[in-house]
Tab-separated table of C-alpha atoms and ligand atoms in Angstrom:
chain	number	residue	atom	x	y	z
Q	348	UNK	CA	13.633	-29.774	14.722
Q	349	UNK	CA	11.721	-26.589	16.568
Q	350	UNK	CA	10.165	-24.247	15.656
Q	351	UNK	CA	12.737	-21.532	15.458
Q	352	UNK	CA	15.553	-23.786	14.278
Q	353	UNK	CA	12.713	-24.244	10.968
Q	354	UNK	CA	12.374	-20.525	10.356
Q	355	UNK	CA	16.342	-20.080	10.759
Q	356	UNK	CA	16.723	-22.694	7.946
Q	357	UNK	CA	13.617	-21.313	5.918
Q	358	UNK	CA	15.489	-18.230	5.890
Q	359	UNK	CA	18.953	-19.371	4.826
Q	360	UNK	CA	17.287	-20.794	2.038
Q	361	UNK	CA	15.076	-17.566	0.811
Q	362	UNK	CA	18.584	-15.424	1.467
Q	363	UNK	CA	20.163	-18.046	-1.412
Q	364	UNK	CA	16.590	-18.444	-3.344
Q	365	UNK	CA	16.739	-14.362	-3.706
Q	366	UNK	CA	20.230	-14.086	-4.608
Q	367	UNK	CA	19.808	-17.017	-7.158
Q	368	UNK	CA	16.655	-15.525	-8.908
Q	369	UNK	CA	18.616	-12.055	-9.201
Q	370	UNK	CA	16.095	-10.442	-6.578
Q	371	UNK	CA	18.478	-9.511	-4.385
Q	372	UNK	CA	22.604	-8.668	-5.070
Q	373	UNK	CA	25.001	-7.626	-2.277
Q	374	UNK	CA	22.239	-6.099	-0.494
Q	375	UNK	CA	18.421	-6.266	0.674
Q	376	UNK	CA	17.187	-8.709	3.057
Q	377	UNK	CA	14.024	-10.923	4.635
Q	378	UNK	CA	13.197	-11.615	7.684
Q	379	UNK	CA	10.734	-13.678	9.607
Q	380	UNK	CA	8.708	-12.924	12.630
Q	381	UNK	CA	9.845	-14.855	15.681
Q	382	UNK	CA	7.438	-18.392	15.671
Q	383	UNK	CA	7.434	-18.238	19.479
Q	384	UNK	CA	7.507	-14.541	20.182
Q	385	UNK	CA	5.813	-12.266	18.054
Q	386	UNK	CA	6.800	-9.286	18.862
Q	387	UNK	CA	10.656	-10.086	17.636
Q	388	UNK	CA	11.719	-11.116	14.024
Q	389	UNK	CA	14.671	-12.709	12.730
Q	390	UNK	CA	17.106	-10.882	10.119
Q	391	UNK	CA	20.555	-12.096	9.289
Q	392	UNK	CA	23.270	-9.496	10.520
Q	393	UNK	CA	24.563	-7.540	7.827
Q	394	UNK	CA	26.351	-9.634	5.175
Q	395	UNK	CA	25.104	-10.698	1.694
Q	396	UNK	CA	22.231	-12.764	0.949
Q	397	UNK	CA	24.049	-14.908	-1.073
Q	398	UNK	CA	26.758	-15.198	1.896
Q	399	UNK	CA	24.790	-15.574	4.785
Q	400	UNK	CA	24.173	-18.963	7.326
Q	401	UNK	CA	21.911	-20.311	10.041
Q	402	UNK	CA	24.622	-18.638	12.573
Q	403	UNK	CA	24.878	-14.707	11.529
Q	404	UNK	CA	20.475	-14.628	11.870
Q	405	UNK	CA	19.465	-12.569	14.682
Q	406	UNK	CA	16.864	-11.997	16.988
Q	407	UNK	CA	15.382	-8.037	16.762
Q	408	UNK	CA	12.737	-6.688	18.771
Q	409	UNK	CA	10.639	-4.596	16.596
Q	410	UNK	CA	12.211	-1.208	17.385
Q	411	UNK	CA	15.095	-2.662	15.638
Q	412	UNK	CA	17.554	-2.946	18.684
Q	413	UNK	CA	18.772	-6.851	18.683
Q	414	UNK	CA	17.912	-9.348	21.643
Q	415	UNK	CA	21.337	-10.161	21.722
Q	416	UNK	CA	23.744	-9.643	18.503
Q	417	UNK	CA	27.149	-11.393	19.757
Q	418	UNK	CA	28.772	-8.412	18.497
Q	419	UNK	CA	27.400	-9.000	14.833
Q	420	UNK	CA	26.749	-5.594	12.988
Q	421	UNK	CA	22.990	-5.108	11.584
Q	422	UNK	CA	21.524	-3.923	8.771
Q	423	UNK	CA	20.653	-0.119	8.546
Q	424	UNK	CA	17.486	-0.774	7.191
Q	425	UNK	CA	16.234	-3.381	9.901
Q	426	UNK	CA	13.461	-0.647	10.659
Q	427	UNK	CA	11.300	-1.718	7.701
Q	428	UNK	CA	11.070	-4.964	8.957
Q	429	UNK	CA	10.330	-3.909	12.449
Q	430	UNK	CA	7.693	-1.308	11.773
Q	431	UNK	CA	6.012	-3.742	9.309
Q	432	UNK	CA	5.448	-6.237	11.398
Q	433	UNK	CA	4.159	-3.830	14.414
Q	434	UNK	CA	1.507	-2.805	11.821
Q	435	UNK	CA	0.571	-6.272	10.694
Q	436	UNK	CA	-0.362	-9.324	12.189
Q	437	UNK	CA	-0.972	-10.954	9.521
Q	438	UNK	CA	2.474	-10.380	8.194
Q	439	UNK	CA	4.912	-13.450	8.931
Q	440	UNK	CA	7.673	-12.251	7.073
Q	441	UNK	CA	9.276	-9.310	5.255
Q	442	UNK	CA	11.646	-8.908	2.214
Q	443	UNK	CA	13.390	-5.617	1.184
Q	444	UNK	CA	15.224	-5.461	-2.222
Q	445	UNK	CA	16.894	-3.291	-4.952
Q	446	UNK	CA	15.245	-6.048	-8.226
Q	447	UNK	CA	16.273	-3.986	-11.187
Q	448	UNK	CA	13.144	-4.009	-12.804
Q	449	UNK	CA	10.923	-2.479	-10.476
Q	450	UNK	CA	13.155	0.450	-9.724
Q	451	UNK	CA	11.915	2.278	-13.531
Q	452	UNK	CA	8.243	2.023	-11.789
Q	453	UNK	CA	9.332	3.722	-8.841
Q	454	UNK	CA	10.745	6.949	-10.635
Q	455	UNK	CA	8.202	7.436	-13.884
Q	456	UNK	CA	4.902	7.389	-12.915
Q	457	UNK	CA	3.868	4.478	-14.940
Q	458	UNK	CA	1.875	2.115	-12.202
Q	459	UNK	CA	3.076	-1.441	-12.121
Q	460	UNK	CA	-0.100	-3.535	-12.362
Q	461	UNK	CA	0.009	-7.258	-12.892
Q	462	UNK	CA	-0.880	-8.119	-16.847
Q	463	UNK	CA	0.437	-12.574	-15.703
Q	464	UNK	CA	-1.725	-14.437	-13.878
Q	465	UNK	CA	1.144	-15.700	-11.727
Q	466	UNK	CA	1.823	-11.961	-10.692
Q	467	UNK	CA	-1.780	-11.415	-8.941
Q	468	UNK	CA	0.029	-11.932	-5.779
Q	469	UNK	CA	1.608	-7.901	-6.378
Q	470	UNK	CA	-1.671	-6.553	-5.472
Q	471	UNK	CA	-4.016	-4.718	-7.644
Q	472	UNK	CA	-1.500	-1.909	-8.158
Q	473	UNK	CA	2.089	-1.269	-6.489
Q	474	UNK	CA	2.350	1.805	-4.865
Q	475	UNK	CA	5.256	3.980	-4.242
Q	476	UNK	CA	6.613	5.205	-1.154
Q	477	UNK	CA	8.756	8.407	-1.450
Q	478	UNK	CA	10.738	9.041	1.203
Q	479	UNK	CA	10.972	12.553	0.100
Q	480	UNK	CA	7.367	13.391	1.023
Q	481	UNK	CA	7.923	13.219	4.435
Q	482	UNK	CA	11.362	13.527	5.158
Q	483	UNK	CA	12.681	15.704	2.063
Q	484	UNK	CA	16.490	15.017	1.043
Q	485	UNK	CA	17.565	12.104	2.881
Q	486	UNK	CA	19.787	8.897	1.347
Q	487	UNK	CA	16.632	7.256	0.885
Q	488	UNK	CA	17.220	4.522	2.931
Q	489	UNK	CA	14.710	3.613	5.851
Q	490	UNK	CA	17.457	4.417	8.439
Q	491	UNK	CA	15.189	4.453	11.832
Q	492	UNK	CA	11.673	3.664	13.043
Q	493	UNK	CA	10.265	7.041	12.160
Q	494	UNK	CA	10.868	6.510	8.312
Q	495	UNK	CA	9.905	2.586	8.867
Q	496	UNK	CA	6.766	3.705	10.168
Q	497	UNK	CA	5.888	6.078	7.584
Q	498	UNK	CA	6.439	2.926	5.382
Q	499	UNK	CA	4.356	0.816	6.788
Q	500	UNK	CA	1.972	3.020	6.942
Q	501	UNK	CA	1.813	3.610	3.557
Q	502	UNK	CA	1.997	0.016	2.904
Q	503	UNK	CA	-1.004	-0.340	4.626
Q	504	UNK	CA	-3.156	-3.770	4.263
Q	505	UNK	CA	-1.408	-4.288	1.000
Q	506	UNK	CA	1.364	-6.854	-0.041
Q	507	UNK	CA	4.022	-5.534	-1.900
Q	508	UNK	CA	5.113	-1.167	-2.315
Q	509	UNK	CA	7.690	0.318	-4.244
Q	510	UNK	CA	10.280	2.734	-3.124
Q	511	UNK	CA	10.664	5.867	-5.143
Q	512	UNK	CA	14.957	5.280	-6.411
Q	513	UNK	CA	15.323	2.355	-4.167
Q	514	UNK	CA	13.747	-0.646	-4.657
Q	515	UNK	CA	10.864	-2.578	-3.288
Q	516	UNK	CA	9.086	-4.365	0.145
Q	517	UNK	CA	7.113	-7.205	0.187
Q	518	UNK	CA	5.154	-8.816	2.831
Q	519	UNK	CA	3.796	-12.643	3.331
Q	520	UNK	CA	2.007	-15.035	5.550
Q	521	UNK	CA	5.348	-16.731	5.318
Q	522	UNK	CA	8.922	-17.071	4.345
Q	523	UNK	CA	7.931	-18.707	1.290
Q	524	UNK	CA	4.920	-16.886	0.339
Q	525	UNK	CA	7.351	-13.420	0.758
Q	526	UNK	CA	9.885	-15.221	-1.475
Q	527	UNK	CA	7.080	-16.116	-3.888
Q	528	UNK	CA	5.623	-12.610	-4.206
Q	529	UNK	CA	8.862	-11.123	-4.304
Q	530	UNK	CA	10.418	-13.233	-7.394
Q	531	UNK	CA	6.930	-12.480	-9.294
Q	532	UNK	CA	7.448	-8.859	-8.853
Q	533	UNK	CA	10.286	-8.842	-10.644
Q	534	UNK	CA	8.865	-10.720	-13.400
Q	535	UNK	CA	5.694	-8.351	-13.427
Q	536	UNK	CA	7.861	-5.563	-13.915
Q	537	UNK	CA	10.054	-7.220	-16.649
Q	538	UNK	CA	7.112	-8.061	-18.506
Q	539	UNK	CA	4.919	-4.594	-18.189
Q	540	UNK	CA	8.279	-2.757	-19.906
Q	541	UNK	CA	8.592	-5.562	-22.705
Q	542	UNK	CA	4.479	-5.462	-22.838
Q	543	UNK	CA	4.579	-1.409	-22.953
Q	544	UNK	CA	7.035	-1.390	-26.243
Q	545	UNK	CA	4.241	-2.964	-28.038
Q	546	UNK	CA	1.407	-1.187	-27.111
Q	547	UNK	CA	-1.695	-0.824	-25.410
Q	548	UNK	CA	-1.847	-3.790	-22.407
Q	549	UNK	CA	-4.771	-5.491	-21.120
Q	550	UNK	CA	-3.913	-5.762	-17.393
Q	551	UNK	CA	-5.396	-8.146	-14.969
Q	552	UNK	CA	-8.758	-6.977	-13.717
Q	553	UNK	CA	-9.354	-6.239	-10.010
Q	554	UNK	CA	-11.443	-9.310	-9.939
Q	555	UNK	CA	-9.298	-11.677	-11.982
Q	556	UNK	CA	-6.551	-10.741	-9.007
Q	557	UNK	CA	-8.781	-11.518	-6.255
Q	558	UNK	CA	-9.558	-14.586	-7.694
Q	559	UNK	CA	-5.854	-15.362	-8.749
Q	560	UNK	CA	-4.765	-14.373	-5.059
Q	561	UNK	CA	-7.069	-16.953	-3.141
Q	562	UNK	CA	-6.046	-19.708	-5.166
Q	563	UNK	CA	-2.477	-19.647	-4.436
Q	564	UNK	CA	-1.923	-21.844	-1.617
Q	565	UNK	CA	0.482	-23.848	-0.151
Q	566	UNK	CA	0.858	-26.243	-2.741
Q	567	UNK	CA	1.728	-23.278	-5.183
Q	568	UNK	CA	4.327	-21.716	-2.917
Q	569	UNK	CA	6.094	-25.419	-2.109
Q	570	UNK	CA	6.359	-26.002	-5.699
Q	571	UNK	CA	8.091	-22.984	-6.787
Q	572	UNK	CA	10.115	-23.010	-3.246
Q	573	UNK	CA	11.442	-26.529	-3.877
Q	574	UNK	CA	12.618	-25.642	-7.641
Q	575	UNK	CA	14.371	-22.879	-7.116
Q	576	UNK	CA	15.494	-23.934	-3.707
Q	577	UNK	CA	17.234	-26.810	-5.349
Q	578	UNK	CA	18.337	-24.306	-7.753
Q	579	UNK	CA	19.837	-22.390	-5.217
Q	580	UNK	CA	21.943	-25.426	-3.990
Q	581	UNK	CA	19.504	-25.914	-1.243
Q	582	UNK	CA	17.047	-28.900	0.321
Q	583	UNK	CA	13.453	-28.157	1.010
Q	584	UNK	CA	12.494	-28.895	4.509
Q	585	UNK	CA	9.341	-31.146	5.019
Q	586	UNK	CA	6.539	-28.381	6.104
Q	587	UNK	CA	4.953	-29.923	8.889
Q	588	UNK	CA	3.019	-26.951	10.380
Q	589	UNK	CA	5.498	-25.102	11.034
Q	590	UNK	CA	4.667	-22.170	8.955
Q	591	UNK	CA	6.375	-22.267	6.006
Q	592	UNK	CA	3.326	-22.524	4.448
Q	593	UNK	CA	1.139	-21.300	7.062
U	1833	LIG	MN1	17.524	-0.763	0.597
């Protein structure tokens, strides 16, 4: 198997990973940057996660218009994606969701901060983006590269923001370290609402997060990706350098 036929079925399998672990519904998406040419990424056409097979993935260049989309509608928010990965090289892949839990974050004030050690992988703190700021009433969604940039931007060198009465993005060194980060958010924000009806919480520290972050490796990411592959109805492919766990 190449390269790119890898990626295509690394991404079938976070589209039904995401759906399975409730991080994604009817809508939000992943993509991977193209293994043999970086300046393009791969994104399913617009369809459900849940729904979606090695044959409706797409080539985009990163100002979002497709390489060639056999007539296959996109998303509207391919331009996250896009923008993301003209802003970082070290990004390999890209998921945008709705996850229920993060969206109170986005909208209070309160600043999600990892309090589990498997949720170091958020980042010290999640930010939020708010498309109002720079664009003032809009429908919120990141409908062309100007608002993808700004996101990005914002983003920065970081790995995961939140959108202010949206949702989330999260970035990774691969399909299944994006995946990864992205099913941990969730549970980070779960646990910070359960953990603030108690009382006082004892977050991570900066340093425990660095820490936490360099130790997970690939041998973290293929353990989780297998399970809830499997879960998902789904084989793991063997990794043999072909980036999933690059
Ligand atoms: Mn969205």
């Amino acid at each position: 198997m190449g390269k790119v036929d890898f990626i295509l079925e690394e991404l079938v399998t976070a589209n039904r990973i995401l759906a399975n672990e409730g991080i994604v519904d009817s809508f939000g998406h992943v993509s991977a940057r193209h293994p043999e040419q970086s300046d393009n990424y791969l994104l399913s056409r617009a369809r459900a996660p849940e729904r979606i097979e090695s044959d409706d993935i797409v080539a985009y260049r990163l100002d979002g218009s497709a390489v060639d989309d056999r007539g296959r509608a996109p998303y509207l928010e391919r331009f996250i994606h896009g923008a993301i990965y003209e802003a970082r090289p070290d990004v390999h892949a890209v998921v945008h969701n709705h996850s229920p839990s993060v969206i109170p974050f986005g909208v209070t004030g309160k600043k999600l901060k990892p309090l589990l050690h498997m949720c170091a992988s958020c980042g010290h703190e999640v930010p939020v983006w708010d498309s109002q700021d720079k664009f003032g009433d809009t429908t919120l969604l990141v409908s062309d590269m100007a608002m993808g940039r700004d996101l990005a931007r914002y983003l920065g060198s970081r790995p995961t923001t939140l959108m202010r009465g949206h949702g989330a993005t999260v970035v990774g060194r691969s399909v299944r370290h994006a995946v990864f980060v992205s099913v941990y958010l969730e549970v980070s924000a779960k646990l910070q609402m359960q953990a603030m009806a108690l009382g006082e919480i004892k977050f991570l520290t900066p340093g425990e997060v660095d820490q936490i972050t360099a130790r997970v490796n690939d041998y973290t990411l293929n353990r989780a990706w297998e399970n809830w592959a499997r879960r998902a109805g789904r084989q793991m492919q063997e990794d043999s350098g072909k980036g999933a766990g690059a």
